Short mmCIF file of C-alpha atoms in Angstrom, two decimals:
data_model
loop_
_atom_site.label_atom_id
_atom_site.label_comp_id
_atom_site.label_asym_id
_atom_site.label_seq_id
_atom_site.Cartn_x
_atom_site.Cartn_y
_atom_site.Cartn_z
CA MET L 1 -10.97 -39.78 -0.13
CA ASP L 2 -9.29 -40.51 2.74
CA ASP L 3 -6.82 -37.84 3.93
CA ASP L 4 -3.95 -40.40 3.62
CA THR L 5 -4.64 -41.30 -0.17
CA ALA L 6 -5.18 -37.04 -0.45
CA ASN L 7 -1.34 -36.79 1.14
CA GLU L 8 0.18 -39.11 -0.72
CA ILE L 9 -0.59 -37.82 -4.01
CA LEU L 10 -0.07 -34.40 -3.05
CA ASP L 11 3.18 -35.88 -1.35
CA GLY L 12 3.28 -37.90 -5.23
CA THR L 13 2.84 -34.45 -7.17
CA TYR L 14 5.91 -32.10 -5.37
CA ARG L 15 7.68 -35.18 -6.13
CA ALA L 16 7.20 -35.76 -9.65
CA LEU L 17 7.32 -31.61 -9.94
CA CYS L 18 10.62 -31.47 -8.66
CA LYS L 19 11.58 -34.37 -11.31
CA HIS L 20 9.78 -33.16 -14.63
CA GLY L 21 8.95 -29.46 -14.13
CA TYR L 22 5.23 -28.28 -14.36
CA ALA L 23 5.03 -27.71 -18.49
CA GLU L 24 6.09 -31.45 -19.46
CA LEU L 25 4.45 -33.40 -16.02
CA THR L 26 2.04 -35.58 -16.63
CA LEU L 27 -0.40 -37.60 -14.61
CA GLN L 28 1.59 -40.92 -15.26
CA ASP L 29 4.62 -39.19 -13.71
CA ILE L 30 2.81 -38.30 -10.27
CA ALA L 31 1.24 -42.21 -10.41
CA ASP L 32 5.25 -43.45 -10.75
CA GLU L 33 6.05 -41.71 -7.46
CA THR L 34 2.87 -43.08 -5.58
CA ASP L 35 1.60 -46.21 -5.42
CA LYS L 36 -1.61 -45.51 -7.12
CA SER L 37 -2.23 -45.97 -10.31
CA LYS L 38 -3.06 -43.16 -13.16
CA ALA L 39 -6.80 -43.96 -13.47
CA SER L 40 -7.22 -44.12 -9.69
CA ILE L 41 -5.93 -40.44 -9.05
CA HIS L 42 -7.46 -39.49 -12.36
CA TYR L 43 -10.86 -40.73 -10.47
CA TYR L 44 -10.29 -38.32 -7.63
CA TYR L 45 -9.10 -35.27 -9.67
CA ASP L 46 -9.93 -34.68 -13.35
CA THR L 47 -7.88 -32.70 -14.96
CA LYS L 48 -3.67 -31.67 -14.15
CA GLU L 49 -5.40 -28.19 -13.32
CA ASP L 50 -8.30 -29.76 -10.37
CA LEU L 51 -5.16 -31.48 -9.23
CA PHE L 52 -2.63 -28.84 -9.22
CA THR L 53 -4.94 -27.02 -7.63
CA ALA L 54 -5.69 -29.23 -4.59
CA PHE L 55 -1.53 -29.34 -4.67
CA LEU L 56 -1.44 -25.13 -4.12
CA GLU L 57 -4.05 -25.53 -1.17
CA PHE L 58 -2.01 -28.33 0.31
CA LEU L 59 1.17 -26.44 -0.15
CA TYR L 60 -0.87 -23.34 1.88
CA GLY L 61 -1.51 -25.26 4.63
CA ARG L 62 2.07 -26.17 5.05
CA TYR L 63 3.22 -22.41 4.22
CA THR L 64 0.34 -20.70 6.53
CA ASP L 65 2.03 -22.73 9.52
CA LYS L 66 5.85 -22.30 9.04
CA VAL L 67 4.93 -18.67 8.72
CA THR L 68 3.27 -18.75 11.59
CA GLY L 69 5.96 -20.77 13.51
CA VAL L 70 8.06 -18.17 13.70
CA THR L 71 8.13 -16.50 16.52
CA GLY L 72 10.42 -13.16 17.91
CA ALA L 73 10.86 -11.51 21.52
CA SER L 74 9.84 -8.29 19.79
CA PRO L 75 8.51 -7.37 16.07
CA GLN L 76 11.37 -6.11 14.52
CA ALA L 77 13.44 -9.94 15.60
CA ARG L 78 10.33 -11.69 14.45
CA LEU L 79 10.55 -10.17 11.13
CA LEU L 80 14.14 -10.37 10.90
CA SER L 81 13.45 -14.12 11.64
CA LEU L 82 10.72 -14.17 9.19
CA LEU L 83 12.69 -13.05 5.92
CA ASP L 84 15.78 -16.10 7.26
CA VAL L 85 13.09 -18.77 6.37
CA LEU L 86 11.57 -17.37 3.75
CA LEU L 87 14.79 -16.24 1.39
CA ALA L 88 16.19 -19.11 3.03
CA ASP L 89 19.26 -20.15 0.45
CA GLY L 90 21.08 -23.83 0.35
CA GLU L 91 20.66 -26.96 2.83
CA ASP L 92 17.75 -24.55 4.57
CA GLY L 93 15.78 -24.06 1.58
CA PRO L 94 13.62 -25.38 -0.99
CA ASP L 95 15.26 -26.92 -3.76
CA THR L 96 16.37 -25.04 -7.29
CA GLU L 97 14.07 -28.09 -8.86
CA PHE L 98 10.97 -26.38 -6.96
CA ARG L 99 10.93 -22.65 -7.14
CA THR L 100 11.68 -23.29 -10.98
CA ALA L 101 8.27 -25.30 -11.15
CA MET L 102 6.90 -22.82 -8.65
CA LEU L 103 8.06 -20.15 -11.21
CA GLU L 104 6.00 -22.09 -14.23
CA ILE L 105 3.19 -21.92 -11.91
CA ARG L 106 2.97 -18.48 -11.70
CA ALA L 107 3.75 -18.10 -15.30
CA GLN L 108 -0.36 -19.87 -14.69
CA GLY L 109 -1.71 -17.58 -13.39
CA PRO L 110 -3.54 -15.23 -16.04
CA TYR L 111 -4.79 -18.67 -17.80
CA ASN L 112 -6.11 -20.28 -14.84
CA ASP L 113 -8.52 -19.11 -12.29
CA GLY L 114 -8.01 -22.04 -9.69
CA ILE L 115 -4.19 -21.64 -9.69
CA ARG L 116 -4.63 -18.12 -9.72
CA GLU L 117 -6.90 -17.27 -6.73
CA GLN L 118 -4.70 -20.00 -4.69
CA LEU L 119 -1.34 -17.89 -5.66
CA THR L 120 -3.05 -15.00 -4.61
CA LYS L 121 -3.93 -16.59 -1.56
CA PHE L 122 0.07 -16.96 -0.29
CA ASP L 123 0.49 -12.81 -1.71
CA GLU L 124 -2.26 -12.05 0.55
CA PHE L 125 -1.26 -13.90 3.95
CA LEU L 126 2.65 -13.07 3.15
CA TYR L 127 1.33 -9.34 2.89
CA GLY L 128 -0.96 -9.87 6.30
CA GLU L 129 1.21 -11.42 8.51
CA LEU L 130 3.76 -8.44 7.67
CA HIS L 131 1.58 -5.47 7.60
CA SER L 132 0.50 -6.94 11.38
CA ILE L 133 4.47 -7.19 12.16
CA ILE L 134 4.95 -3.70 11.30
CA GLU L 135 1.99 -1.94 12.99
CA ALA L 136 3.07 -3.73 16.12
CA GLY L 137 6.65 -2.72 15.36
CA ILE L 138 4.75 1.02 15.54
CA GLU L 139 2.73 0.58 18.31
CA ARG L 140 5.99 -0.75 19.89
CA GLU L 141 8.28 2.32 19.30
CA GLU L 142 9.93 -0.46 17.82
CA PHE L 143 9.78 1.17 14.23
CA ASN L 144 9.60 4.61 12.27
CA GLU L 145 5.80 6.21 13.48
CA HIS L 146 6.22 7.74 9.96
CA VAL L 147 6.23 4.65 8.36
CA ASP L 148 3.27 3.30 6.66
CA PRO L 149 2.28 -0.36 7.50
CA ASP L 150 0.06 -0.51 3.76
CA LEU L 151 3.70 0.59 2.09
CA ALA L 152 5.69 -1.44 4.01
CA ALA L 153 4.26 -4.67 3.86
CA GLU L 154 3.85 -4.01 -0.07
CA PHE L 155 7.33 -3.50 -0.54
CA LEU L 156 8.33 -6.22 1.28
CA THR L 157 5.88 -8.77 -0.42
CA THR L 158 7.31 -7.23 -3.40
CA MET L 159 10.90 -7.50 -2.52
CA ILE L 160 10.08 -11.29 -1.67
CA SER L 161 8.86 -12.39 -4.83
CA GLY L 162 11.77 -10.80 -6.97
CA ALA L 163 14.32 -12.29 -4.74
CA HIS L 164 12.83 -15.82 -6.16
CA THR L 165 12.42 -14.91 -9.07
CA ARG L 166 15.56 -13.18 -9.70
CA ARG L 167 17.04 -16.66 -7.96
CA VAL L 168 15.68 -19.57 -10.67
CA ALA L 169 15.80 -16.71 -13.58
CA VAL L 170 19.66 -15.67 -12.99
CA ASP L 171 20.69 -17.95 -10.30
CA TYR L 172 21.08 -14.58 -8.40
CA SER L 173 22.76 -14.88 -5.28
CA MET L 174 19.93 -15.71 -2.31
CA ASP L 175 22.42 -14.55 0.43
CA ARG L 176 23.08 -11.17 -1.45
CA LEU L 177 19.87 -10.63 -1.17
CA HIS L 178 19.05 -11.52 2.20
CA GLU L 179 21.44 -9.05 3.25
CA THR L 180 19.14 -5.93 0.84
CA VAL L 181 16.38 -6.97 3.07
CA ARG L 182 17.67 -6.89 6.28
CA THR L 183 19.41 -3.90 5.30
CA TYR L 184 15.91 -2.22 4.80
CA VAL L 185 14.24 -3.36 7.90
CA GLU L 186 17.68 -2.02 9.43
CA GLN L 187 17.55 1.36 8.17
CA HIS L 188 14.63 2.23 7.24
CA LEU L 189 11.93 1.03 8.82
CA SER L 190 14.19 2.00 12.25
CA PRO L 191 13.50 4.75 14.11
CA GLU L 192 15.95 6.59 14.39
CA PRO L 193 16.60 8.22 10.78
CA PRO L 194 20.34 7.64 9.41
CA GLU L 195 23.02 9.88 10.55
CA VAL L 196 23.42 12.77 7.92
CA SER L 197 26.27 15.17 8.09
CA HIS L 198 26.41 19.09 7.09
CA MET Y 1 21.15 -14.45 -42.77
CA ASP Y 2 20.50 -11.43 -43.70
CA ASP Y 3 19.21 -8.86 -41.13
CA ASP Y 4 15.04 -8.43 -42.69
CA THR Y 5 14.97 -12.52 -42.38
CA ALA Y 6 16.55 -12.50 -38.84
CA ASN Y 7 13.38 -9.52 -37.95
CA GLU Y 8 10.97 -11.51 -39.96
CA ILE Y 9 11.62 -14.54 -37.85
CA LEU Y 10 12.49 -12.69 -34.46
CA ASP Y 11 8.94 -10.69 -34.76
CA GLY Y 12 6.96 -13.92 -35.32
CA THR Y 13 8.30 -15.57 -33.12
CA TYR Y 14 7.58 -11.93 -30.50
CA ARG Y 15 3.28 -12.95 -32.08
CA ALA Y 16 4.24 -16.58 -31.33
CA LEU Y 17 5.05 -16.17 -28.12
CA CYS Y 18 1.40 -14.19 -27.09
CA LYS Y 19 -0.59 -16.71 -28.89
CA HIS Y 20 1.16 -19.98 -27.54
CA GLY Y 21 3.03 -18.97 -24.36
CA TYR Y 22 6.34 -20.80 -24.16
CA ALA Y 23 5.84 -24.02 -23.25
CA GLU Y 24 3.68 -25.08 -25.70
CA LEU Y 25 4.97 -22.68 -28.56
CA THR Y 26 6.74 -25.25 -31.55
CA LEU Y 27 8.25 -24.14 -34.52
CA GLN Y 28 4.85 -24.07 -36.63
CA ASP Y 29 3.49 -21.92 -34.92
CA ILE Y 30 6.29 -19.37 -35.62
CA ALA Y 31 6.62 -20.04 -39.38
CA ASP Y 32 2.12 -19.47 -39.19
CA GLU Y 33 3.74 -15.88 -38.02
CA THR Y 34 6.27 -15.26 -40.43
CA ASP Y 35 5.78 -16.16 -44.73
CA LYS Y 36 8.62 -18.27 -44.06
CA SER Y 37 8.20 -22.24 -43.87
CA LYS Y 38 9.38 -24.04 -40.36
CA ALA Y 39 12.09 -25.88 -42.51
CA SER Y 40 13.60 -22.83 -43.55
CA ILE Y 41 13.64 -20.99 -39.80
CA HIS Y 42 14.69 -24.64 -38.61
CA TYR Y 43 17.68 -24.23 -41.12
CA TYR Y 44 18.30 -20.81 -39.21
CA TYR Y 45 17.66 -22.22 -36.18
CA ASP Y 46 18.74 -26.25 -34.77
CA THR Y 47 16.57 -26.62 -31.71
CA LYS Y 48 13.47 -23.85 -29.96
CA GLU Y 49 16.34 -23.22 -27.20
CA ASP Y 50 19.02 -21.45 -30.31
CA LEU Y 51 15.94 -19.27 -31.70
CA PHE Y 52 14.79 -18.30 -28.12
CA THR Y 53 18.64 -17.54 -27.66
CA ALA Y 54 18.57 -15.35 -30.23
CA PHE Y 55 15.08 -13.62 -29.62
CA LEU Y 56 16.82 -12.74 -26.08
CA GLU Y 57 19.70 -11.38 -27.39
CA PHE Y 58 16.89 -9.81 -29.70
CA LEU Y 59 14.98 -8.11 -27.02
CA TYR Y 60 17.98 -7.65 -25.26
CA GLY Y 61 18.71 -5.06 -27.13
CA ARG Y 62 15.45 -3.45 -27.48
CA TYR Y 63 15.16 -3.08 -24.09
CA THR Y 64 18.56 -1.37 -23.47
CA ASP Y 65 17.81 1.09 -26.23
CA LYS Y 66 14.36 1.97 -24.11
CA VAL Y 67 16.50 2.27 -20.57
CA THR Y 68 18.94 4.30 -22.06
CA GLY Y 69 16.54 6.31 -24.41
CA VAL Y 70 14.66 7.50 -20.72
CA THR Y 71 16.05 10.80 -20.36
CA GLY Y 72 15.98 13.82 -16.66
CA ALA Y 73 17.39 16.94 -16.06
CA SER Y 74 18.67 15.29 -12.93
CA PRO Y 75 19.58 11.81 -11.25
CA GLN Y 76 16.62 11.72 -9.53
CA ALA Y 77 14.15 12.75 -12.45
CA ARG Y 78 16.25 9.87 -14.38
CA LEU Y 79 15.63 7.48 -12.05
CA LEU Y 80 11.66 8.07 -11.57
CA SER Y 81 11.39 8.68 -15.65
CA LEU Y 82 13.03 5.21 -15.87
CA LEU Y 83 10.25 3.48 -13.21
CA ASP Y 84 7.81 4.86 -15.57
CA VAL Y 85 8.93 2.96 -18.24
CA LEU Y 86 9.87 -0.56 -16.56
CA LEU Y 87 6.57 -0.52 -14.66
CA ALA Y 88 4.64 0.99 -17.28
CA ASP Y 89 1.36 -0.76 -17.09
CA GLY Y 90 -2.54 -0.85 -19.64
CA GLU Y 91 -1.73 0.35 -23.03
CA ASP Y 92 1.95 1.99 -22.01
CA GLY Y 93 3.45 -1.63 -21.59
CA PRO Y 94 3.55 -4.68 -22.38
CA ASP Y 95 0.68 -6.99 -22.99
CA THR Y 96 -0.25 -9.22 -20.46
CA GLU Y 97 0.59 -12.62 -22.95
CA PHE Y 98 4.09 -11.17 -23.24
CA ARG Y 99 4.52 -10.59 -19.31
CA THR Y 100 3.15 -14.11 -19.14
CA ALA Y 101 5.55 -15.62 -21.70
CA MET Y 102 8.52 -14.30 -20.37
CA LEU Y 103 8.06 -15.51 -16.85
CA GLU Y 104 7.64 -19.13 -18.52
CA ILE Y 105 11.10 -18.18 -19.68
CA ARG Y 106 12.78 -17.56 -16.76
CA ALA Y 107 11.96 -21.09 -15.41
CA GLN Y 108 13.99 -21.87 -17.84
CA GLY Y 109 17.11 -20.28 -16.61
CA PRO Y 110 18.50 -23.33 -14.14
CA TYR Y 111 17.77 -25.46 -17.24
CA ASN Y 112 19.22 -23.25 -20.29
CA ASP Y 113 23.25 -21.78 -20.17
CA GLY Y 114 21.75 -19.76 -23.58
CA ILE Y 115 18.84 -18.59 -21.87
CA ARG Y 116 20.00 -18.18 -18.66
CA GLU Y 117 23.05 -16.44 -19.96
CA GLN Y 118 20.76 -14.06 -21.70
CA LEU Y 119 18.10 -13.18 -18.81
CA THR Y 120 21.28 -12.18 -16.79
CA LYS Y 121 22.47 -10.02 -19.16
CA PHE Y 122 19.16 -8.14 -19.06
CA ASP Y 123 19.36 -8.59 -14.82
CA GLU Y 124 23.11 -6.96 -15.37
CA PHE Y 125 22.67 -3.64 -17.37
CA LEU Y 126 19.41 -2.59 -15.77
CA TYR Y 127 21.55 -2.97 -12.04
CA GLY Y 128 23.91 -1.33 -13.27
CA GLU Y 129 22.15 1.86 -15.06
CA LEU Y 130 20.53 1.87 -11.56
CA HIS Y 131 24.06 1.68 -9.94
CA SER Y 132 25.17 4.78 -12.13
CA ILE Y 133 21.80 6.71 -12.39
CA ILE Y 134 22.05 6.35 -7.65
CA GLU Y 135 25.89 7.42 -7.39
CA ALA Y 136 25.64 10.87 -10.13
CA GLY Y 137 22.60 11.61 -7.75
CA ILE Y 138 24.37 11.01 -4.65
CA GLU Y 139 27.78 13.24 -6.64
CA ARG Y 140 25.09 15.89 -7.49
CA GLU Y 141 23.92 15.55 -3.32
CA GLU Y 142 20.21 14.77 -4.99
CA PHE Y 143 20.62 11.25 -2.81
CA ASN Y 144 21.80 11.37 0.87
CA GLU Y 145 25.01 10.73 1.24
CA HIS Y 146 24.60 7.08 3.41
CA VAL Y 147 22.98 5.66 0.86
CA ASP Y 148 24.80 2.32 -0.76
CA PRO Y 149 24.67 2.90 -4.38
CA ASP Y 150 25.45 -1.17 -4.06
CA LEU Y 151 22.58 -2.14 -1.81
CA ALA Y 152 20.09 0.42 -3.48
CA ALA Y 153 20.60 -1.38 -7.00
CA GLU Y 154 20.02 -4.42 -5.97
CA PHE Y 155 17.36 -3.01 -3.88
CA LEU Y 156 15.35 -1.76 -6.91
CA THR Y 157 16.54 -4.66 -9.43
CA THR Y 158 14.71 -7.11 -6.61
CA MET Y 159 11.74 -4.75 -6.87
CA ILE Y 160 11.51 -5.04 -10.48
CA SER Y 161 11.70 -8.03 -10.68
CA GLY Y 162 8.94 -9.23 -8.09
CA ALA Y 163 6.48 -6.63 -9.34
CA HIS Y 164 6.65 -8.04 -12.66
CA THR Y 165 6.44 -11.47 -11.46
CA ARG Y 166 3.25 -10.28 -8.49
CA ARG Y 167 1.84 -8.77 -11.57
CA VAL Y 168 1.34 -11.82 -13.82
CA ALA Y 169 0.78 -14.48 -11.43
CA VAL Y 170 -1.60 -12.54 -8.54
CA ASP Y 171 -2.66 -9.90 -11.42
CA TYR Y 172 -1.36 -7.36 -9.16
CA SER Y 173 -2.29 -3.49 -9.99
CA MET Y 174 1.06 -2.69 -11.37
CA ASP Y 175 -0.21 0.91 -10.31
CA ARG Y 176 0.22 -0.22 -6.86
CA LEU Y 177 3.67 -1.45 -7.66
CA HIS Y 178 4.88 1.63 -8.74
CA GLU Y 179 3.22 4.18 -6.40
CA THR Y 180 5.57 1.90 -3.36
CA VAL Y 181 8.63 2.26 -5.71
CA ARG Y 182 8.01 5.92 -5.77
CA THR Y 183 7.74 6.32 -2.28
CA TYR Y 184 11.47 4.54 -2.23
CA VAL Y 185 12.71 6.58 -3.94
CA GLU Y 186 11.14 9.51 -2.86
CA GLN Y 187 11.92 9.08 0.84
CA HIS Y 188 14.55 6.62 1.55
CA LEU Y 189 17.14 7.76 -1.27
CA SER Y 190 16.31 11.26 -0.25
CA PRO Y 191 18.96 13.30 1.24
CA GLU Y 192 16.47 14.69 4.00
CA PRO Y 193 15.31 11.58 6.75
CA PRO Y 194 11.54 11.58 7.07
CA GLU Y 195 10.81 13.79 10.36
CA VAL Y 196 10.30 12.48 13.34
CA SER Y 197 8.23 14.25 15.94
CA HIS Y 198 9.21 13.71 19.42
#
């Protein structure tokens, strides 16, 4: 399959997923969003799972480009910009439909090796990026030298995952969650411990 | 409907949900887990959504009992015990099947008012409990007086949600996540800021 065909099918998958959600989605729904027939999509991808493994691979490429494209004058500035991008809401962020479909796809993790492997790649990539930013910040004495980069990176990865889940499940304001995470970075990673009066 | 009938249907719903997941679940699957017919379940609950709204109400009662049943000699001890309970894994925690089904149900939030309202009750209850424990800890000078109870409670609520999502999506170790959250409580809420050497 050439790249144009692959991209057309995967772009159609994105639109179909936003419209129908994952559980109800059929190959026909995807075909309806492209100029391909259901049979030709089926020719490239045997099952809905195969197509979704490829789709997540495609999103992974976009995701890593987006994350590595975030720059900053210092590790702390880059970390805060990255949080702006990952926790964007409203017009700057993905649609509720897409976030919701992604949560449905996460629930496929335990039952589908291909999907779980792809999701694990996103998780590990984010962890790795956060880890290297935090390490660089400690080295430049921008972050507290007592911060454990492993734990701080786990922490932020888990917070971001929780922010996305609460946004979908209980329609929680991403702005409010964003403020919470920024406070962590500013207060708990910073080299100056909060002032304690006696 | 008497309480016994309701409990039997809702217990059957729990078992059916673990076996089949939410997306594929039918009233017949639930009937198969009880001594009721599909028609009699349908008599009590018009739709699968109605049944799930009642099911989440039933889980909410169990959840609040579990959370309020956690005691501790001090606010910090109670907070750590509560995290033990909420982040339990293996034999002490719910099955992977149940966690996964709950993530699927969370993805229903945007499309189903009844389900979203129930999920919001869980979220608000947990936030409220964490908030009151943190406030009590600050009052007793067990936690740093500069901690903002609103932000710290948001923080922990979001972390717990993220821990559950990562556990399902990428089979991340709950023990590891648990350690991360404990470290937050011990290091960042404690009245002694981490020692900074010069």
